[in-house]
Each structure stands twice: as structure tokens, then as C-alpha cells.
């Protein structure tokens, strides 16, 4: 199947007070129509910068595309003129942010914002846009859509605001929806509602890129996943396979670090140390100093992202790990 | 039995003031009749979603929030009746670790000053002993002794949380209140801090009141668990009883909402949101979202009573009229 989105060797630098840093380094992956793809990693690994790059929302001049391509429906987004990029944003690719309070305008009523979003892309009479917006608010489960249309964002609860964001992201029937930690700011029972909703209202052909630090969420929502570490992708594969046999030791460590709900473990196995600074990555594998399996070569040589069966991993041991069964998380 | 901490019928309400005369127009009933006991060396988890009152309960223990009524006994002393001076003495042995390691540390103080501030304040060490004491505390929480001369901004979130814990430990407390101590941290770092808390508990016989919304973390750490909803405890018992055989519909919904690997489970998706603590629903407070609610639930306020089938020394209590049938 042809990919809907192809990211190839994406590299993004940022300048900071303490010198330049590489936020995203050679990221390559595909998203196919209709799939829910999970992008996982810890804070600072580059997952949000990858997402913002797709929409060309990297702040300039602090951030800079160094190299790479992002091909969406046959066009390289990084080379599109600004007006064409604007036509894609919100219309063909939409985004659900972590904190809806910062993504919605605090000065405008919810209804006005939804109507504007429609009329920015389509020449629809205001009245019709209003009805369509209200209809979407009903579909995302706002109890009184007509009243919510007249409310300001601050008058709604966190869960309700996130529903408004979802409605706004779905309004124009985009081909790709990017959700960056969409439920981090809400409680777990509300999170369950929101995921249920995102599954229910999504058109089957639309793809969803879900960015999260929570592997449980990936398990429940996604069919394929990529794991990021220190600006790079370290593993890509189908969710059940990655969970049952992680090829990269970092993925394995992440899975083992989560306490289990089913039975208490005597002791957790944390990943020692912390990720390297994006200002100066160590030579060799970027995970080697925290890795239980590291050997001499890992300290010298930077492993490429290589194909192992139907998966990909950035580890010299991946081939071997795919064959032998090792400890399950 | 003598408890280290014995809270009974605690109510902490915040007045809502309106108009130019700032008349009280109502109350936010953040904690609305909670009883809770902790023994020496025991870890009790307080679980619930935002706004359920768990943080207010923790702050009330240290008298950081205005208690309306009820009693709090710590080491046999009535906290609510103490003078400010006596309260300061008690706070040595009842310390708190906050959620946000970035907000909890003064950026202008060196790490040595931060962790020894309490010791100097209480006259437990002389000024010249400061660095020695700081190095000792830092190594206890797994930080290099050289950290003493540095400043908070030089540390990562996990390291800062270790500094917060070192500061809390300095005065050799018997009870450490931990308010979501790992929820701001990445999973790999979170596990480091959880292991540290387990080590310290074993080494010093510390008791924890562990406040969290993450049931996985609670499962790992707590001996007993209490579930709060809208200012009340709705279920309590040993952690294994509450999380393996939950009896309250809210606890069941919370558990089923935790995303986790494994076979597909039946999920109870609650409708609606938590009602306002200004005017909680009559009868059972959870009934507006409960899939099992009957008209009787609006009439009768369920008491926290020993659940049917509860065995063992520590009773499993639940506040639900229908817990026997559902």
C-alpha cells in the first residue's frame, strides 16, 4: 500500500543559549492510510519536534530544517510555499495538542473558532458552518452543544476542552490527524472517554499519528509504533511484536520500568542514568552507557536503523535478539 | 492499637467569597468527612482523580490548609490544637515531598543549603557541619556528594526529586507525605525514584502517605490503599484486596481505565465528569456517573462499611449500597 506520509532522514537543529542542539536526527518512517501509528519516547527525545515538523510549525529562526523530506500525498511539505502549506494545515493534516487551553484562543467563543476553522478552508455560509460545528460538538459528546458553542474555552472543563479540540481536528475530514499527548492533561477515566471517542469518530481511511510517553496507551490504541531516543528512531514495528519481543534494549528497558498492575514486583528495573544531552551525543550507540547488553563495538560505532524481518531496529544485537527469546517484560 | 497518624471525620472546606463585602456564598468541600489511619512503617496510598481532595487532605495534615472540623492525631498529639511553635516541632517528623521538583526547590539556594536548611533552623547542626551533613544526605538518596555545591537548575527532574527527598529526610521524619512524587518524571526515571522510596522505607522504618493517581505505582509501593471520590473515601483495604477485588464501581472504573498491555479487558467507561464539590450530589456522590445506580442511591448516603467477603486482619471497606449485588 502506498504510504500517506513518508518521512525520510528528517534532521532538525535548534539554537539555544548554550549552543546548537540536534533535536531530531535522521528520522525515517511511513504512515499508511487508516492506521494508528504510535510515536513513543521520553521527554526531550524529539517526538514533538518530529510532529511539529510535519506541519512546518517549528519556530524560526530558533529551529532549522537541516535535511530530509516529508512527503505527504506525493508532495514534499518542506519545500511547499507558505500559502500551500497553510491550505494543508487543519484541512488535510490536523493536530490535537496536549493542552487545549493553549491551543484554543482564550478570547473567542468556541463556536466562533470552529466556524472560522471551516470558513478558512471552505466557502461555506456562516449559518451552515455553525450547524456543522454544533453537530460535531454533539458527536464528540458535549452534553449541550448549542450552549458550548457560545462558551469561552475557560468556561469548559479540561475534558470538554479536549473534546472541542478533537471536534476541531475532525471538522474538515483530514487525511492525517496528529495527536501530541492528547490525554496527558486529563484524568484516567476521562482519558478512557477520549480514546473511545477518537476511535469512534475517526473516518476509517484517516490515519492517526499518536505521540505519547505511555506504552499502555500505545498498546490500546496503535497498530504500529516507533520508539525514539536521543533524537533518533531506535525501533519500528507492529505493536504486539514490539511488546512481546522488543529488539532494541531501550524499548525493553522502557517496558520493564513500568510497574505492573497485576502483581507487585519486588523491585523495578529502572534504566540507569539519563539520556545524553542533544548538544553533544556520545560516539557510538547513543544508548550504550545505559544499556545492559552494550559491548565494545557499541562504544565506537553508531548502529544504523536496519531491517530485521518485518521490523527495524538500531542495535547491533537486533538480529540475534529477534532469534533468541529473552526475558519478557 | 496506637497509630502513628490517626485522622477522624476530617473536613476541609474552602469558602467562596462573593461581592464587595466578600460574603461567604458557599464552600468548596474539598475534604468532606475522611477518616484514615497509618501505622509506623506502613505505606498507605490515597488514590483518586484531580479534584477528589487527596492533595487537600495531605496539606491539612500539616495544617497548610484550613481545617473546618475533625481530628488529626500524629504520634498521639492533636495537630489541630497545637500552638505554632509546637507545630513546628511536629513538622520535623511529618515531612512532605511535592509533585513538581522544579517548583519545590529555591533556585537561588545551593543544594547544600536546601537540604540542611531544616537542620540549621532547628539547631540540630552547627553551620560548619553543613557540608558534611549535606554530603551524607545526598549519598543517602543516590546523588554524588559533589552535588552539594551546585544549584537546582543543574539537575534533571529525577535528580531534583532526589534532592527534595534528601531535604525531607534531613530531619529524620517518621511519616513522609508524598504528593504525586513521580508523576512529573519519565518512566525510566520514575522507577529509580520508586526504588529509592522502597530502600528508604526499609532503612529507616519510614511510613508514607503516598498520594497518586497512578494505580500501577500504588500497586508497587503501598501496603494499604484508600480510594477517594469527591471529598470522601469510597473504598479502602489492603492494596491487593482493593486492586484485585475492587468492590466500589468507581474503583472498578478507575482500574479498567488504566491502559496496559495484555488481553483486551472489559472496560467501564464512565459517562460525564466529576460533579462540583461545591454542591455534591445527594445520597451517593458517585451515582451521577455510576452505571449501577438505582433511585435508592440518590436517597441514602452509603457509609464506609466492611465489605461482604472481607477476610484477614485488615478489613476491606466499601461505601456502596449495592456492593453485595454488583
Short mmCIF file of C-alpha atoms in Angstrom, two decimals, chain A residues 129-272:
data_model
loop_
_atom_site.label_atom_id
_atom_site.label_comp_id
_atom_site.label_asym_id
_atom_site.label_seq_id
_atom_site.Cartn_x
_atom_site.Cartn_y
_atom_site.Cartn_z
CA UNK A 129 -20.68 26.23 9.21
CA UNK A 130 -22.33 26.94 12.54
CA UNK A 131 -24.66 23.98 12.21
CA UNK A 132 -21.85 21.69 11.18
CA UNK A 133 -19.76 22.80 14.16
CA UNK A 134 -22.60 22.24 16.59
CA UNK A 135 -23.19 18.83 15.07
CA UNK A 136 -19.53 17.94 15.67
CA UNK A 137 -19.69 19.09 19.27
CA UNK A 138 -22.65 16.78 19.72
CA UNK A 139 -20.71 13.92 18.16
CA UNK A 140 -17.74 14.40 20.47
CA UNK A 141 -20.13 14.17 23.40
CA UNK A 142 -20.66 17.71 24.64
CA UNK A 143 -23.94 17.48 26.52
CA UNK A 144 -25.33 20.83 25.35
CA UNK A 145 -23.63 21.71 22.03
CA UNK A 146 -25.55 24.93 21.39
CA UNK A 147 -24.52 26.28 24.75
CA UNK A 148 -20.93 25.07 24.36
CA UNK A 149 -20.75 26.96 21.05
CA UNK A 150 -21.36 30.18 22.97
CA UNK A 151 -18.88 29.38 25.76
CA UNK A 152 -15.32 30.60 26.06
CA UNK A 153 -12.70 27.86 26.49
CA UNK A 154 -12.03 28.77 30.13
CA UNK A 155 -15.66 28.06 30.93
CA UNK A 156 -15.27 24.41 29.95
CA UNK A 157 -13.56 21.65 31.92
CA UNK A 158 -10.26 20.14 30.73
CA UNK A 159 -12.04 17.09 29.33
CA UNK A 160 -14.61 19.24 27.49
CA UNK A 161 -11.89 21.46 26.01
CA UNK A 162 -10.07 18.39 24.73
CA UNK A 163 -13.34 17.29 23.09
CA UNK A 164 -13.60 20.68 21.41
CA UNK A 165 -10.03 20.22 20.13
CA UNK A 166 -10.95 16.82 18.74
CA UNK A 167 -14.03 18.26 17.04
CA UNK A 168 -11.87 20.99 15.53
CA UNK A 169 -9.35 18.44 14.31
CA UNK A 170 -12.08 16.31 12.70
CA UNK A 171 -14.24 19.10 11.24
CA UNK A 172 -12.65 19.18 7.81
CA UNK A 173 -12.22 15.47 7.47
CA UNK A 174 -8.40 15.41 7.29
CA UNK A 175 -6.38 12.52 5.90
CA UNK A 176 -3.93 12.66 8.81
CA UNK A 177 -4.56 13.63 12.41
CA UNK A 178 -1.58 14.22 14.68
CA UNK A 179 -2.30 13.94 18.40
CA UNK A 180 0.51 15.04 20.71
CA UNK A 181 -0.06 13.58 24.20
CA UNK A 182 -3.78 14.30 23.86
CA UNK A 183 -4.69 12.96 27.30
CA UNK A 184 -1.73 13.89 29.46
CA UNK A 185 -3.64 16.80 30.99
CA UNK A 186 -6.78 14.82 31.84
CA UNK A 187 -7.65 12.12 34.36
CA UNK A 188 -7.59 8.45 33.55
CA UNK A 189 -11.38 8.00 33.39
CA UNK A 190 -11.59 11.00 31.04
CA UNK A 191 -8.64 9.59 29.06
CA UNK A 192 -10.63 6.41 28.50
CA UNK A 193 -13.56 8.50 27.21
CA UNK A 194 -11.33 10.50 24.87
CA UNK A 195 -9.66 7.45 23.33
CA UNK A 196 -13.01 5.77 22.88
CA UNK A 197 -14.16 8.92 21.14
CA UNK A 198 -11.10 9.24 18.89
CA UNK A 199 -11.65 5.70 17.71
CA UNK A 200 -15.36 6.21 17.19
CA UNK A 201 -15.36 9.47 15.21
CA UNK A 202 -12.35 8.80 13.01
CA UNK A 203 -13.08 8.07 9.36
CA UNK A 204 -11.66 4.60 8.59
CA UNK A 205 -9.30 5.93 5.87
CA UNK A 206 -7.89 8.68 8.06
CA UNK A 207 -4.55 7.98 9.71
CA UNK A 208 -3.70 8.96 13.25
CA UNK A 209 -0.18 9.73 14.50
CA UNK A 210 -0.35 9.39 18.26
CA UNK A 211 2.56 10.80 20.23
CA UNK A 212 2.83 9.59 23.78
CA UNK A 213 5.17 8.59 26.59
CA UNK A 214 2.71 5.96 27.82
CA UNK A 215 3.29 2.49 26.42
CA UNK A 216 -0.04 1.35 27.80
CA UNK A 217 -1.75 3.88 25.55
CA UNK A 218 0.20 2.61 22.54
CA UNK A 219 -0.87 -0.94 23.30
CA UNK A 220 -4.52 0.04 23.46
CA UNK A 221 -4.68 2.41 20.51
CA UNK A 222 -1.99 1.69 17.92
CA UNK A 223 -1.28 -0.93 15.29
CA UNK A 224 2.33 0.10 14.57
CA UNK A 225 4.82 2.05 16.62
CA UNK A 226 8.19 3.75 16.58
CA UNK A 227 10.38 4.35 19.62
CA UNK A 228 12.59 7.45 19.75
CA UNK A 229 15.70 8.00 21.85
CA UNK A 230 18.05 10.97 21.77
CA UNK A 231 16.66 12.37 18.51
CA UNK A 232 16.68 9.07 16.64
CA UNK A 233 14.29 6.27 15.92
CA UNK A 234 15.61 3.14 17.62
CA UNK A 235 12.84 0.71 16.78
CA UNK A 236 9.83 0.40 14.45
CA UNK A 237 7.38 -2.47 14.29
CA UNK A 238 3.89 -3.85 14.81
CA UNK A 239 2.74 -3.20 18.37
CA UNK A 240 2.18 -6.81 19.51
CA UNK A 241 5.62 -7.85 18.24
CA UNK A 242 7.45 -4.94 19.80
CA UNK A 243 5.77 -5.63 23.12
CA UNK A 244 6.37 -9.36 23.14
CA UNK A 245 9.93 -9.18 21.84
CA UNK A 246 11.49 -5.72 21.83
CA UNK A 247 14.52 -5.66 19.53
CA UNK A 248 16.13 -2.57 21.00
CA UNK A 249 17.35 -2.73 24.62
CA UNK A 250 15.90 0.73 25.23
CA UNK A 251 12.41 -0.48 24.27
CA UNK A 252 12.90 -3.45 26.54
CA UNK A 253 14.03 -1.20 29.39
CA UNK A 254 11.00 1.07 28.95
CA UNK A 255 8.67 -1.90 29.09
CA UNK A 256 10.35 -3.19 32.23
CA UNK A 257 10.33 0.15 34.01
CA UNK A 258 6.53 0.33 34.20
CA UNK A 259 5.18 -1.16 37.40
CA UNK A 260 2.65 -3.88 36.67
CA UNK A 261 -0.92 -3.55 37.86
CA UNK A 262 -1.40 -7.30 38.07
CA UNK A 263 1.17 -8.31 40.63
CA UNK A 264 3.65 -6.32 42.66
CA UNK A 265 7.28 -6.86 41.68
CA UNK A 266 9.85 -6.89 44.46
CA UNK A 267 11.93 -4.36 42.58
CA UNK A 268 11.60 -2.30 39.42
CA UNK A 269 14.35 -2.28 36.85
CA UNK A 270 14.93 1.36 36.05
CA UNK A 271 17.17 2.50 33.24
CA UNK A 272 20.27 3.78 34.99
#
